[in-house]
PDB file of C-alpha atoms and ligand atoms in Angstrom:
ATOM      1  CA  MET A 243      88.917  86.795  96.106  1.00 45.00           C
ATOM      2  CA  ASN A 244      91.510  84.140  97.077  1.00 49.00           C
ATOM      3  CA  ALA A 245      91.636  81.921 100.240  1.00 44.00           C
ATOM      4  CA  ALA A 246      94.259  84.393 101.743  1.00 50.00           C
ATOM      5  CA  ASP A 247      92.183  87.410 101.135  1.00 51.00           C
ATOM      6  CA  SER A 248      89.080  85.878 103.066  1.00 48.00           C
ATOM      7  CA  LYS A 249      91.153  85.842 106.205  1.00 65.00           C
ATOM      8  CA  ILE A 250      92.100  89.420 105.938  1.00 75.00           C
ATOM      9  CA  ALA A 251      90.240  91.262 108.818  1.00 88.00           C
ATOM     10  CA  GLY A 252      89.566  94.959 109.024  1.00 96.00           C
ATOM     11  CA  LYS A 253      88.641  98.095 106.984  1.00 98.00           C
ATOM     12  CA  VAL A 254      90.593 100.061 104.627  1.00 98.00           C
ATOM     13  CA  TRP A 255      90.117 103.802 103.501  1.00 98.00           C
ATOM     14  CA  ILE A 256      90.982 104.091 100.100  1.00 98.00           C
ATOM     15  CA  ASP A 257      89.770 106.790  97.511  1.00 96.00           C
ATOM     16  CA  GLY A 258      87.542 108.443  99.805  1.00 97.00           C
ATOM     17  CA  ALA A 259      85.672 105.498 101.352  1.00 98.00           C
ATOM     18  CA  VAL A 260      85.652 102.611 103.655  1.00 98.00           C
ATOM     19  CA  VAL A 261      85.838  99.120 102.270  1.00 98.00           C
ATOM     20  CA  ASP A 262      86.616  95.738 103.680  1.00 97.00           C
ATOM     21  CA  ALA A 263      90.146  95.086 103.738  1.00 96.00           C
ATOM     22  CA  ALA A 264      90.032  92.057 101.624  1.00 95.00           C
ATOM     23  CA  LEU A 265      88.377  93.883  98.943  1.00 95.00           C
ATOM     24  CA  ALA A 266      90.772  96.873  98.892  1.00 97.00           C
ATOM     25  CA  ARG A 267      92.961  97.408  95.522  1.00 97.00           C
ATOM     26  CA  VAL A 268      95.573  99.842  94.667  1.00 97.00           C
ATOM     27  CA  PRO A 269      95.736 100.432  91.005  1.00 97.00           C
ATOM     28  CA  VAL A 270      98.979  98.864  89.381  1.00 98.00           C
ATOM     29  CA  PHE A 271     100.006 102.535  87.999  1.00 98.00           C
ATOM     30  CA  ASP A 272     100.145 103.939  91.601  1.00 98.00           C
ATOM     31  CA  ARG A 273     103.567 104.891  92.311  1.00 98.00           C
ATOM     32  CA  GLY A 274     103.700 103.209  95.663  1.00 97.00           C
ATOM     33  CA  PHE A 275     103.417 100.069  94.080  1.00 97.00           C
ATOM     34  CA  LEU A 276     105.695 100.859  90.988  1.00 97.00           C
ATOM     35  CA  TYR A 277     108.552 102.745  92.936  1.00 96.00           C
ATOM     36  CA  GLY A 278     107.824 102.614  96.681  1.00 95.00           C
ATOM     37  CA  ASP A 279     107.224 106.554  95.977  1.00 97.00           C
ATOM     38  CA  SER A 280     105.120 106.819  99.377  1.00 97.00           C
ATOM     39  CA  VAL A 281     105.576 107.421 103.070  1.00 98.00           C
ATOM     40  CA  TYR A 282     103.758 105.830 105.997  1.00 98.00           C
ATOM     41  CA  GLU A 283     102.995 105.751 109.431  1.00 98.00           C
ATOM     42  CA  VAL A 284     102.072 102.806 111.798  1.00 98.00           C
ATOM     43  CA  LEU A 285     100.282 103.581 115.288  1.00 98.00           C
ATOM     44  CA  ARG A 286      97.863 101.994 117.582  1.00 97.00           C
ATOM     45  CA  THR A 287      94.645 102.882 119.537  1.00 96.00           C
ATOM     46  CA  PHE A 288      94.670 102.670 123.467  1.00 90.00           C
ATOM     47  CA  ASP A 289      91.127 102.405 124.685  1.00 86.00           C
ATOM     48  CA  GLY A 290      89.598 103.370 121.272  1.00 89.00           C
ATOM     49  CA  HIS A 291      91.879 106.538 120.893  1.00 94.00           C
ATOM     50  CA  PRO A 292      94.570 106.695 118.331  1.00 96.00           C
ATOM     51  CA  PHE A 293      97.752 107.166 120.581  1.00 96.00           C
ATOM     52  CA  ALA A 294     100.170 110.001 119.842  1.00 97.00           C
ATOM     53  CA  LEU A 295      98.286 110.608 116.457  1.00 98.00           C
ATOM     54  CA  GLU A 296      99.809 114.305 116.140  1.00 98.00           C
ATOM     55  CA  GLU A 297     103.186 113.275 116.517  1.00 98.00           C
ATOM     56  CA  HIS A 298     102.767 110.638 113.601  1.00 98.00           C
ATOM     57  CA  LEU A 299     100.986 113.095 111.565  1.00 98.00           C
ATOM     58  CA  ASP A 300     104.174 115.339 112.257  1.00 98.00           C
ATOM     59  CA  ARG A 301     106.425 112.648 111.043  1.00 98.00           C
ATOM     60  CA  LEU A 302     104.469 111.819 108.162  1.00 98.00           C
ATOM     61  CA  GLU A 303     104.484 115.356 106.937  1.00 98.00           C
ATOM     62  CA  GLY A 304     108.152 115.428 107.551  1.00 97.00           C
ATOM     63  CA  SER A 305     108.912 112.415 105.448  1.00 96.00           C
ATOM     64  CA  ALA A 306     106.831 113.694 102.741  1.00 97.00           C
ATOM     65  CA  ALA A 307     108.580 117.038 102.671  1.00 96.00           C
ATOM     66  CA  ARG A 308     111.757 115.260 102.316  1.00 94.00           C
ATOM     67  CA  ILE A 309     110.465 113.498  99.307  1.00 95.00           C
ATOM     68  CA  GLU A 310     109.045 116.636  97.973  1.00 96.00           C
ATOM     69  CA  MET A 311     105.548 115.021  98.165  1.00 97.00           C
ATOM     70  CA  SER A 312     102.451 116.651  99.660  1.00 97.00           C
ATOM     71  CA  VAL A 313      99.948 114.796 101.703  1.00 98.00           C
ATOM     72  CA  PRO A 314      96.305 115.465 102.555  1.00 98.00           C
ATOM     73  CA  SER A 315      95.402 117.953 105.319  1.00 98.00           C
ATOM     74  CA  ARG A 316      95.446 116.764 108.955  1.00 98.00           C
ATOM     75  CA  ASP A 317      91.665 117.344 109.044  1.00 98.00           C
ATOM     76  CA  GLU A 318      91.219 115.040 106.297  1.00 98.00           C
ATOM     77  CA  ILE A 319      93.340 112.337 107.528  1.00 98.00           C
ATOM     78  CA  ARG A 320      91.788 112.530 111.048  1.00 98.00           C
ATOM     79  CA  ALA A 321      87.997 112.564 109.577  1.00 98.00           C
ATOM     80  CA  ALA A 322      89.213 109.087 107.410  1.00 98.00           C
ATOM     81  CA  ILE A 323      90.814 107.597 110.694  1.00 98.00           C
ATOM     82  CA  ASP A 324      87.534 108.096 112.712  1.00 97.00           C
ATOM     83  CA  ALA A 325      85.568 106.825 110.036  1.00 98.00           C
ATOM     84  CA  THR A 326      87.499 103.745 109.528  1.00 98.00           C
ATOM     85  CA  CYS A 327      87.978 103.070 113.184  1.00 97.00           C
ATOM     86  CA  LEU A 328      84.416 103.214 113.768  1.00 96.00           C
ATOM     87  CA  ALA A 329      83.636 100.847 110.937  1.00 97.00           C
ATOM     88  CA  VAL A 330      86.061  98.255 112.653  1.00 95.00           C
ATOM     89  CA  GLY A 331      84.612  98.982 116.104  1.00 91.00           C
ATOM     90  CA  HIS A 332      87.364  97.439 118.163  1.00 87.00           C
ATOM     91  CA  PRO A 333      89.038  99.139 121.162  1.00 87.00           C
ATOM     92  CA  ASP A 334      92.739  98.137 120.262  1.00 92.00           C
ATOM     93  CA  LEU A 335      93.424  98.790 116.519  1.00 96.00           C
ATOM     94  CA  TYR A 336      96.492  98.913 114.304  1.00 97.00           C
ATOM     95  CA  ILE A 337      96.426 102.013 111.832  1.00 98.00           C
ATOM     96  CA  ARG A 338      98.552 102.205 109.078  1.00 98.00           C
ATOM     97  CA  ILE A 339      98.435 105.493 107.240  1.00 98.00           C
ATOM     98  CA  VAL A 340      99.941 105.464 103.763  1.00 98.00           C
ATOM     99  CA  VAL A 341     100.141 108.149 101.360  1.00 98.00           C
ATOM    100  CA  THR A 342     101.409 107.461  97.772  1.00 98.00           C
ATOM    101  CA  ARG A 343     102.578 110.041  95.189  1.00 98.00           C
ATOM    102  CA  GLY A 344      99.534 108.978  93.226  1.00 98.00           C
ATOM    103  CA  ALA A 345      99.017 107.240  89.793  1.00 98.00           C
ATOM    104  CA  GLY A 346     100.266 108.353  86.415  1.00 98.00           C
ATOM    105  CA  GLU A 347     101.983 107.289  83.107  1.00 98.00           C
ATOM    106  CA  ILE A 348     104.811 105.107  83.921  1.00 98.00           C
ATOM    107  CA  GLY A 349     108.087 107.187  84.303  1.00 98.00           C
ATOM    108  CA  LEU A 350     110.354 108.221  87.170  1.00 97.00           C
ATOM    109  CA  ASP A 351     109.336 112.095  86.868  1.00 98.00           C
ATOM    110  CA  PRO A 352     107.076 112.739  89.912  1.00 97.00           C
ATOM    111  CA  ALA A 353     105.173 115.318  87.601  1.00 98.00           C
ATOM    112  CA  LEU A 354     103.563 112.410  86.015  1.00 98.00           C
ATOM    113  CA  ALA A 355     101.703 111.740  89.281  1.00 98.00           C
ATOM    114  CA  ASP A 356      98.026 112.655  89.503  1.00 97.00           C
ATOM    115  CA  ALA A 357      97.354 113.512  93.101  1.00 97.00           C
ATOM    116  CA  PRO A 358      98.400 111.850  96.442  1.00 98.00           C
ATOM    117  CA  ARG A 359      96.383 109.073  97.531  1.00 98.00           C
ATOM    118  CA  LEU A 360      95.564 108.364 101.058  1.00 98.00           C
ATOM    119  CA  ILE A 361      95.138 104.681 102.332  1.00 98.00           C
ATOM    120  CA  LEU A 362      94.392 103.744 105.809  1.00 98.00           C
ATOM    121  CA  ILE A 363      94.657 100.099 107.025  1.00 98.00           C
ATOM    122  CA  VAL A 364      92.847  99.550 110.373  1.00 98.00           C
ATOM    123  CA  ARG A 365      92.649  96.097 111.819  1.00 97.00           C
ATOM    124  CA  PRO A 366      92.366  94.674 115.387  1.00 95.00           C
ATOM    125  CA  ALA A 367      95.902  95.066 116.825  1.00 94.00           C
ATOM    126  CA  SER A 368      97.790  91.810 116.852  1.00 91.00           C
ATOM    127  CA  LEU A 369      99.913  92.620 119.659  1.00 92.00           C
ATOM    128  CA  PRO A 370     103.062  90.522 120.936  1.00 94.00           C
ATOM    129  CA  SER A 371     102.163  87.933 123.277  1.00 96.00           C
ATOM    130  CA  LYS A 372     102.319  88.004 127.091  1.00 96.00           C
ATOM    131  CA  GLU A 373     105.248  85.586 126.874  1.00 97.00           C
ATOM    132  CA  ILE A 374     107.251  88.034 124.702  1.00 97.00           C
ATOM    133  CA  TYR A 375     107.156  90.857 127.537  1.00 97.00           C
ATOM    134  CA  GLU A 376     107.403  88.546 130.314  1.00 97.00           C
ATOM    135  CA  SER A 377     110.448  86.518 128.874  1.00 97.00           C
ATOM    136  CA  GLY A 378     112.044  88.729 126.357  1.00 98.00           C
ATOM    137  CA  VAL A 379     113.235  88.210 123.083  1.00 98.00           C
ATOM    138  CA  LYS A 380     116.401  87.160 120.900  1.00 98.00           C
ATOM    139  CA  VAL A 381     117.736  89.856 118.484  1.00 98.00           C
ATOM    140  CA  ALA A 382     120.369  89.247 115.828  1.00 97.00           C
ATOM    141  CA  VAL A 383     122.816  91.927 114.773  1.00 97.00           C
ATOM    142  CA  VAL A 384     122.895  91.806 110.736  1.00 94.00           C
ATOM    143  CA  GLY A 385     125.267  93.214 108.611  1.00 78.00           C
ATOM    144  CA  ARG A 386     122.960  95.453 106.911  1.00 74.00           C
ATOM    145  CA  SER A 387     121.979  99.215 107.232  1.00 76.00           C
ATOM    146  CA  ARG A 388     118.788 100.951 106.117  1.00 69.00           C
ATOM    147  CA  SER A 389     120.152 104.341 106.596  1.00 64.00           C
ATOM    148  CA  ILE A 390     122.466 106.358 105.000  1.00 60.00           C
ATOM    149  CA  PRO A 391     122.340 109.706 106.609  1.00 60.00           C
ATOM    150  CA  GLY A 392     122.628 112.660 104.037  1.00 60.00           C
ATOM    151  CA  GLY A 393     122.172 109.973 101.222  1.00 61.00           C
ATOM    152  CA  PRO A 394     119.342 109.431  98.767  1.00 61.00           C
ATOM    153  CA  ALA A 395     115.903 109.817  99.976  1.00 63.00           C
ATOM    154  CA  ASN A 396     115.027 105.954  99.933  1.00 65.00           C
ATOM    155  CA  THR A 397     118.112 105.661 102.666  1.00 72.00           C
ATOM    156  CA  ASP A 398     117.247 108.852 104.536  1.00 82.00           C
ATOM    157  CA  PRO A 399     116.715 107.324 107.894  1.00 84.00           C
ATOM    158  CA  GLN A 400     114.248 110.061 108.625  1.00 85.00           C
ATOM    159  CA  VAL A 401     112.059 109.288 105.690  1.00 87.00           C
ATOM    160  CA  LYS A 402     109.518 106.600 106.571  1.00 91.00           C
ATOM    161  CA  SER A 403     109.047 105.689 102.868  1.00 90.00           C
ATOM    162  CA  GLY A 404     107.315 102.693 101.344  1.00 90.00           C
ATOM    163  CA  ASN A 405     110.936 101.417 100.390  1.00 88.00           C
ATOM    164  CA  TYR A 406     111.749  98.993 103.237  1.00 88.00           C
ATOM    165  CA  LEU A 407     113.810  96.355 101.188  1.00 89.00           C
ATOM    166  CA  GLY A 408     116.916  96.741 103.436  1.00 87.00           C
ATOM    167  CA  SER A 409     114.750  95.918 106.596  1.00 90.00           C
ATOM    168  CA  VAL A 410     112.914  93.059 104.787  1.00 92.00           C
ATOM    169  CA  LEU A 411     116.236  91.260 103.978  1.00 92.00           C
ATOM    170  CA  ALA A 412     117.529  92.120 107.581  1.00 93.00           C
ATOM    171  CA  VAL A 413     114.366  90.173 108.934  1.00 95.00           C
ATOM    172  CA  ALA A 414     114.703  87.538 106.749  1.00 95.00           C
ATOM    173  CA  GLU A 415     118.433  87.190 107.997  1.00 95.00           C
ATOM    174  CA  ALA A 416     117.034  87.347 111.640  1.00 97.00           C
ATOM    175  CA  ARG A 417     114.664  84.639 111.356  1.00 97.00           C
ATOM    176  CA  ARG A 418     117.202  82.380 109.616  1.00 97.00           C
ATOM    177  CA  ARG A 419     119.176  82.831 112.974  1.00 96.00           C
ATOM    178  CA  GLY A 420     116.009  82.107 114.968  1.00 97.00           C
ATOM    179  CA  ALA A 421     115.667  85.922 116.225  1.00 98.00           C
ATOM    180  CA  TYR A 422     112.844  87.993 116.905  1.00 97.00           C
ATOM    181  CA  GLU A 423     114.231  91.217 115.408  1.00 98.00           C
ATOM    182  CA  ALA A 424     117.209  92.317 113.316  1.00 97.00           C
ATOM    183  CA  ILE A 425     119.596  95.094 114.495  1.00 97.00           C
ATOM    184  CA  LEU A 426     120.758  97.114 111.762  1.00 95.00           C
ATOM    185  CA  GLY A 427     123.990  98.894 111.591  1.00 93.00           C
ATOM    186  CA  ASP A 428     125.919 101.926 109.946  1.00 90.00           C
ATOM    187  CA  ALA A 429     128.684 101.803 107.346  1.00 86.00           C
ATOM    188  CA  VAL A 430     131.114 101.481 110.142  1.00 90.00           C
ATOM    189  CA  GLY A 431     129.430  98.449 112.042  1.00 91.00           C
ATOM    190  CA  ARG A 432     127.780 100.488 114.768  1.00 95.00           C
ATOM    191  CA  ILE A 433     124.394  99.654 115.883  1.00 96.00           C
ATOM    192  CA  THR A 434     121.757 101.999 114.692  1.00 95.00           C
ATOM    193  CA  GLU A 435     118.022 100.491 115.113  1.00 96.00           C
ATOM    194  CA  GLY A 436     115.962  97.724 114.742  1.00 97.00           C
ATOM    195  CA  SER A 437     114.344  96.627 111.402  1.00 95.00           C
ATOM    196  CA  SER A 438     110.923  98.358 112.673  1.00 96.00           C
ATOM    197  CA  SER A 439     112.113  99.577 116.223  1.00 97.00           C
ATOM    198  CA  ASN A 440     114.600 101.464 118.284  1.00 98.00           C
ATOM    199  CA  ILE A 441     117.091  99.816 120.488  1.00 98.00           C
ATOM    200  CA  PHE A 442     118.111 100.583 124.003  1.00 98.00           C
ATOM    201  CA  LEU A 443     120.763  99.494 126.442  1.00 98.00           C
ATOM    202  CA  VAL A 444     121.049  99.732 130.273  1.00 98.00           C
ATOM    203  CA  ARG A 445     124.627 100.110 131.714  1.00 97.00           C
ATOM    204  CA  GLY A 446     125.251 100.721 135.352  1.00 96.00           C
ATOM    205  CA  GLY A 447     121.658 101.818 135.801  1.00 96.00           C
ATOM    206  CA  ARG A 448     121.776 104.430 132.924  1.00 98.00           C
ATOM    207  CA  ILE A 449     120.049 104.041 129.752  1.00 98.00           C
ATOM    208  CA  THR A 450     121.894 104.474 126.311  1.00 98.00           C
ATOM    209  CA  THR A 451     120.485 104.660 122.630  1.00 98.00           C
ATOM    210  CA  PRO A 452     122.292 105.477 119.554  1.00 97.00           C
ATOM    211  CA  PRO A 453     122.135 109.255 118.731  1.00 97.00           C
ATOM    212  CA  LEU A 454     119.802 110.390 115.616  1.00 95.00           C
ATOM    213  CA  SER A 455     123.303 111.390 113.999  1.00 92.00           C
ATOM    214  CA  SER A 456     124.091 107.531 113.958  1.00 91.00           C
ATOM    215  CA  GLY A 457     121.288 107.326 111.184  1.00 91.00           C
ATOM    216  CA  LEU A 458     117.942 106.116 112.397  1.00 94.00           C
ATOM    217  CA  LEU A 459     114.332 106.774 112.597  1.00 95.00           C
ATOM    218  CA  GLU A 460     113.352 109.022 115.571  1.00 96.00           C
ATOM    219  CA  GLY A 461     110.674 106.705 116.990  1.00 98.00           C
ATOM    220  CA  ILE A 462     107.839 108.248 118.701  1.00 98.00           C
ATOM    221  CA  THR A 463     108.176 105.576 121.310  1.00 98.00           C
ATOM    222  CA  ARG A 464     111.767 106.273 121.689  1.00 98.00           C
ATOM    223  CA  ARG A 465     111.346 109.871 122.154  1.00 98.00           C
ATOM    224  CA  THR A 466     108.454 109.090 124.799  1.00 98.00           C
ATOM    225  CA  VAL A 467     110.701 106.562 126.450  1.00 98.00           C
ATOM    226  CA  ILE A 468     113.698 108.995 126.690  1.00 98.00           C
ATOM    227  CA  HIS A 469     111.186 111.570 128.424  1.00 98.00           C
ATOM    228  CA  LEU A 470     109.675 109.317 130.669  1.00 98.00           C
ATOM    229  CA  ALA A 471     113.077 108.070 131.915  1.00 98.00           C
ATOM    230  CA  ARG A 472     114.609 111.449 132.588  1.00 98.00           C
ATOM    231  CA  LYS A 473     111.522 112.731 134.317  1.00 98.00           C
ATOM    232  CA  ASN A 474     111.808 109.569 136.564  1.00 98.00           C
ATOM    233  CA  SER A 475     115.291 110.411 137.486  1.00 98.00           C
ATOM    234  CA  ILE A 476     116.717 107.380 135.275  1.00 98.00           C
ATOM    235  CA  ALA A 477     119.918 109.044 133.325  1.00 98.00           C
ATOM    236  CA  VAL A 478     119.672 108.514 129.373  1.00 98.00           C
ATOM    237  CA  ASP A 479     122.687 108.967 127.202  1.00 98.00           C
ATOM    238  CA  GLU A 480     122.601 109.237 123.386  1.00 98.00           C
ATOM    239  CA  GLN A 481     125.910 107.608 122.255  1.00 97.00           C
ATOM    240  CA  PRO A 482     127.095 105.657 119.335  1.00 97.00           C
ATOM    241  CA  LEU A 483     126.969 101.944 120.292  1.00 97.00           C
ATOM    242  CA  TRP A 484     128.864  98.836 118.827  1.00 97.00           C
ATOM    243  CA  PRO A 485     127.534  95.293 118.786  1.00 96.00           C
ATOM    244  CA  ALA A 486     129.984  94.578 121.600  1.00 96.00           C
ATOM    245  CA  ASP A 487     128.200  97.067 123.545  1.00 97.00           C
ATOM    246  CA  LEU A 488     124.963  95.222 123.219  1.00 96.00           C
ATOM    247  CA  ALA A 489     126.425  91.920 124.101  1.00 95.00           C
ATOM    248  CA  ARG A 490     128.088  93.334 127.366  1.00 96.00           C
ATOM    249  CA  ALA A 491     124.969  95.208 128.371  1.00 97.00           C
ATOM    250  CA  ASP A 492     123.151  94.672 131.676  1.00 98.00           C
ATOM    251  CA  GLU A 493     119.965  94.934 130.042  1.00 98.00           C
ATOM    252  CA  ALA A 494     118.438  95.917 126.578  1.00 98.00           C
ATOM    253  CA  PHE A 495     115.096  96.457 125.096  1.00 98.00           C
ATOM    254  CA  LEU A 496     113.284  97.537 121.825  1.00 98.00           C
ATOM    255  CA  THR A 497     110.644 100.123 121.293  1.00 98.00           C
ATOM    256  CA  SER A 498     108.227 100.704 118.588  1.00 98.00           C
ATOM    257  CA  SER A 499     104.460 102.186 118.459  1.00 98.00           C
ATOM    258  CA  VAL A 500     102.567  98.919 118.194  1.00 95.00           C
ATOM    259  CA  ARG A 501     104.780  96.598 120.428  1.00 96.00           C
ATOM    260  CA  GLY A 502     105.781  99.368 122.904  1.00 97.00           C
ATOM    261  CA  ILE A 503     108.655  98.035 124.887  1.00 98.00           C
ATOM    262  CA  VAL A 504     109.885  94.549 124.490  1.00 98.00           C
ATOM    263  CA  PRO A 505     112.886  93.339 126.578  1.00 98.00           C
ATOM    264  CA  ILE A 506     115.880  91.791 124.985  1.00 98.00           C
ATOM    265  CA  VAL A 507     117.452  88.808 126.757  1.00 98.00           C
ATOM    266  CA  ARG A 508     119.775  87.288 124.097  1.00 98.00           C
ATOM    267  CA  VAL A 509     122.034  88.733 121.197  1.00 97.00           C
ATOM    268  CA  ASP A 510     122.618  86.198 118.747  1.00 95.00           C
ATOM    269  CA  GLY A 511     124.562  83.437 120.915  1.00 92.00           C
ATOM    270  CA  ILE A 512     124.974  85.504 123.882  1.00 96.00           C
ATOM    271  CA  GLN A 513     122.715  85.754 126.960  1.00 97.00           C
ATOM    272  CA  ILE A 514     122.071  89.323 128.488  1.00 94.00           C
ATOM    273  CA  ALA A 515     120.340  90.417 131.464  1.00 90.00           C
ATOM    274  CA  GLY A 516     120.503  87.080 133.015  1.00 93.00           C
ATOM    275  CA  GLY A 517     118.104  85.824 130.465  1.00 96.00           C
ATOM    276  CA  ARG A 518     115.334  87.636 131.964  1.00 96.00           C
ATOM    277  CA  PRO A 519     113.855  90.994 131.550  1.00 97.00           C
ATOM    278  CA  GLY A 520     115.865  93.375 133.928  1.00 96.00           C
ATOM    279  CA  GLU A 521     114.845  95.785 136.390  1.00 97.00           C
ATOM    280  CA  VAL A 522     115.303  99.184 134.569  1.00 98.00           C
ATOM    281  CA  THR A 523     113.901  97.491 131.622  1.00 98.00           C
ATOM    282  CA  ARG A 524     110.754  96.510 133.760  1.00 98.00           C
ATOM    283  CA  ARG A 525     110.497 100.023 135.305  1.00 98.00           C
ATOM    284  CA  VAL A 526     110.424 101.792 131.717  1.00 98.00           C
ATOM    285  CA  MET A 527     107.658  99.237 130.557  1.00 98.00           C
ATOM    286  CA  SER A 528     105.641 100.078 133.544  1.00 98.00           C
ATOM    287  CA  LEU A 529     106.090 103.943 133.348  1.00 98.00           C
ATOM    288  CA  TYR A 530     105.083 103.612 129.606  1.00 98.00           C
ATOM    289  CA  GLN A 531     102.024 101.614 130.144  1.00 95.00           C
ATOM    290  CA  GLN A 532     100.978 104.250 132.731  1.00 96.00           C
ATOM    291  CA  PHE A 533     101.555 107.129 130.366  1.00 96.00           C
ATOM    292  CA  ALA A 534      99.814 105.334 127.589  1.00 93.00           C
ATOM    293  CA  SER A 535      96.703 104.460 129.427  1.00 88.00           C
ATOM    294  CA  ALA A 536      96.440 108.120 131.017  1.00 86.00           C
ATOM    295  CA  ARG A 537      96.465 109.753 127.631  1.00 77.00           C
TER     296      ARG A 537
HETATM  297  N1  PDD B 147     108.148 100.993 112.434  1.00 72.94           N
HETATM  298  N2  PDD B 147     112.809 102.625 113.348  1.00 72.94           N
HETATM  299  C1  PDD B 147     112.172 102.041 112.200  1.00 72.94           C
HETATM  300  C2  PDD B 147     113.041 101.673 110.924  1.00 72.94           C
HETATM  301  C3  PDD B 147     110.920 101.861 112.097  1.00 72.94           C
HETATM  302  O1  PDD B 147     110.170 101.528 111.190  1.00 72.94           O
HETATM  303  C4  PDD B 147     109.996 102.099 113.477  1.00 72.94           C
HETATM  304  C5  PDD B 147     108.495 102.015 113.411  1.00 72.94           C
HETATM  305  C6  PDD B 147     110.664 102.505 114.570  1.00 72.94           C
HETATM  306  C7  PDD B 147     110.081 102.907 115.767  1.00 72.94           C
HETATM  307  O2  PDD B 147     109.316 104.058 115.750  1.00 72.94           O
HETATM  308  P1  PDD B 147     107.782 104.400 116.534  1.00 72.94           P
HETATM  309  O3  PDD B 147     108.299 104.128 117.873  1.00 72.94           O
HETATM  310  O4  PDD B 147     107.523 105.605 116.128  1.00 72.94           O
HETATM  311  O5  PDD B 147     106.917 103.235 116.183  1.00 72.94           O
HETATM  312  C8  PDD B 147     111.983 102.749 114.513  1.00 72.94           C
HETATM  313  C9  PDD B 147     106.699 100.714 112.567  1.00 72.94           C
HETATM  314  C10 PDD B 147     106.124 100.240 113.943  1.00 72.94           C
HETATM  315  C11 PDD B 147     106.294  99.787 111.311  1.00 72.94           C
HETATM  316  O6  PDD B 147     107.034  99.972 110.333  1.00 72.94           O
HETATM  317  O7  PDD B 147     105.597  98.815 111.520  1.00 72.94           O
END
């Protein structure tokens, strides 16, 4: 074990058993390692319960189907999650569900894989600081896309596969520009989503977010926010958006399962929402918080 390993808290489910996270190892012949030939989901617990687990399992199965891969049964995954969460014993957990196509002789042919390998990483959730929710973040619009609708599986926006290189490089660029999150674009430069989040704008009291046809992952938080806003008489439009729309927005925010809703107050050099989380954003944050804690 090296020095970095000893700092890895949490537990991992691998090959049918719970082990300390620092000791968990994936064989080098696993295709997840060799080719990114895997699918994954990330969720969190609220008060000890995995939040929106069935929706995440739906999406996991959908991603797997799109890459002609099978995943273990829901009962098997649920039982593994329960056992691993219990072993960590913390109310607020980060849960990463990974299914690789399995290991086998080197070669691209998926028939070389033995059997899908389920891996769970469960750790105390490291949530954004209070400061991030109260003061908002800066984003950078980067000239990269993760998604080519109708393109190969590793760029199909609806496949949450282990191949995230486009997003990795987008985050590197965002960090160089001092930003918290990278906003990706499509082939003609319209904004689609964050590197690991969805994006929303507020204009004249209405919420707008790019449509799925723009090429983005249908976030589970995105879907919930749309539902909660409409239920509470806040209009939501799904419309293509350009970087200039973001720069001119009254307010903007990001959504993802672990972070929830994060206000945006700066887009590259431009301040938006007067540099403070806006009124509609704060309303949506409070609706989401109520919804999550009531479930
Ligand atoms: N990412 N878009 C992309 C490209 C994502 O990777 C994610 C999630 C989202 C938001 O989806 P959801 O609301 O279902 O979390 C949008 C997870 C959090 C991750 O990779 O860690």
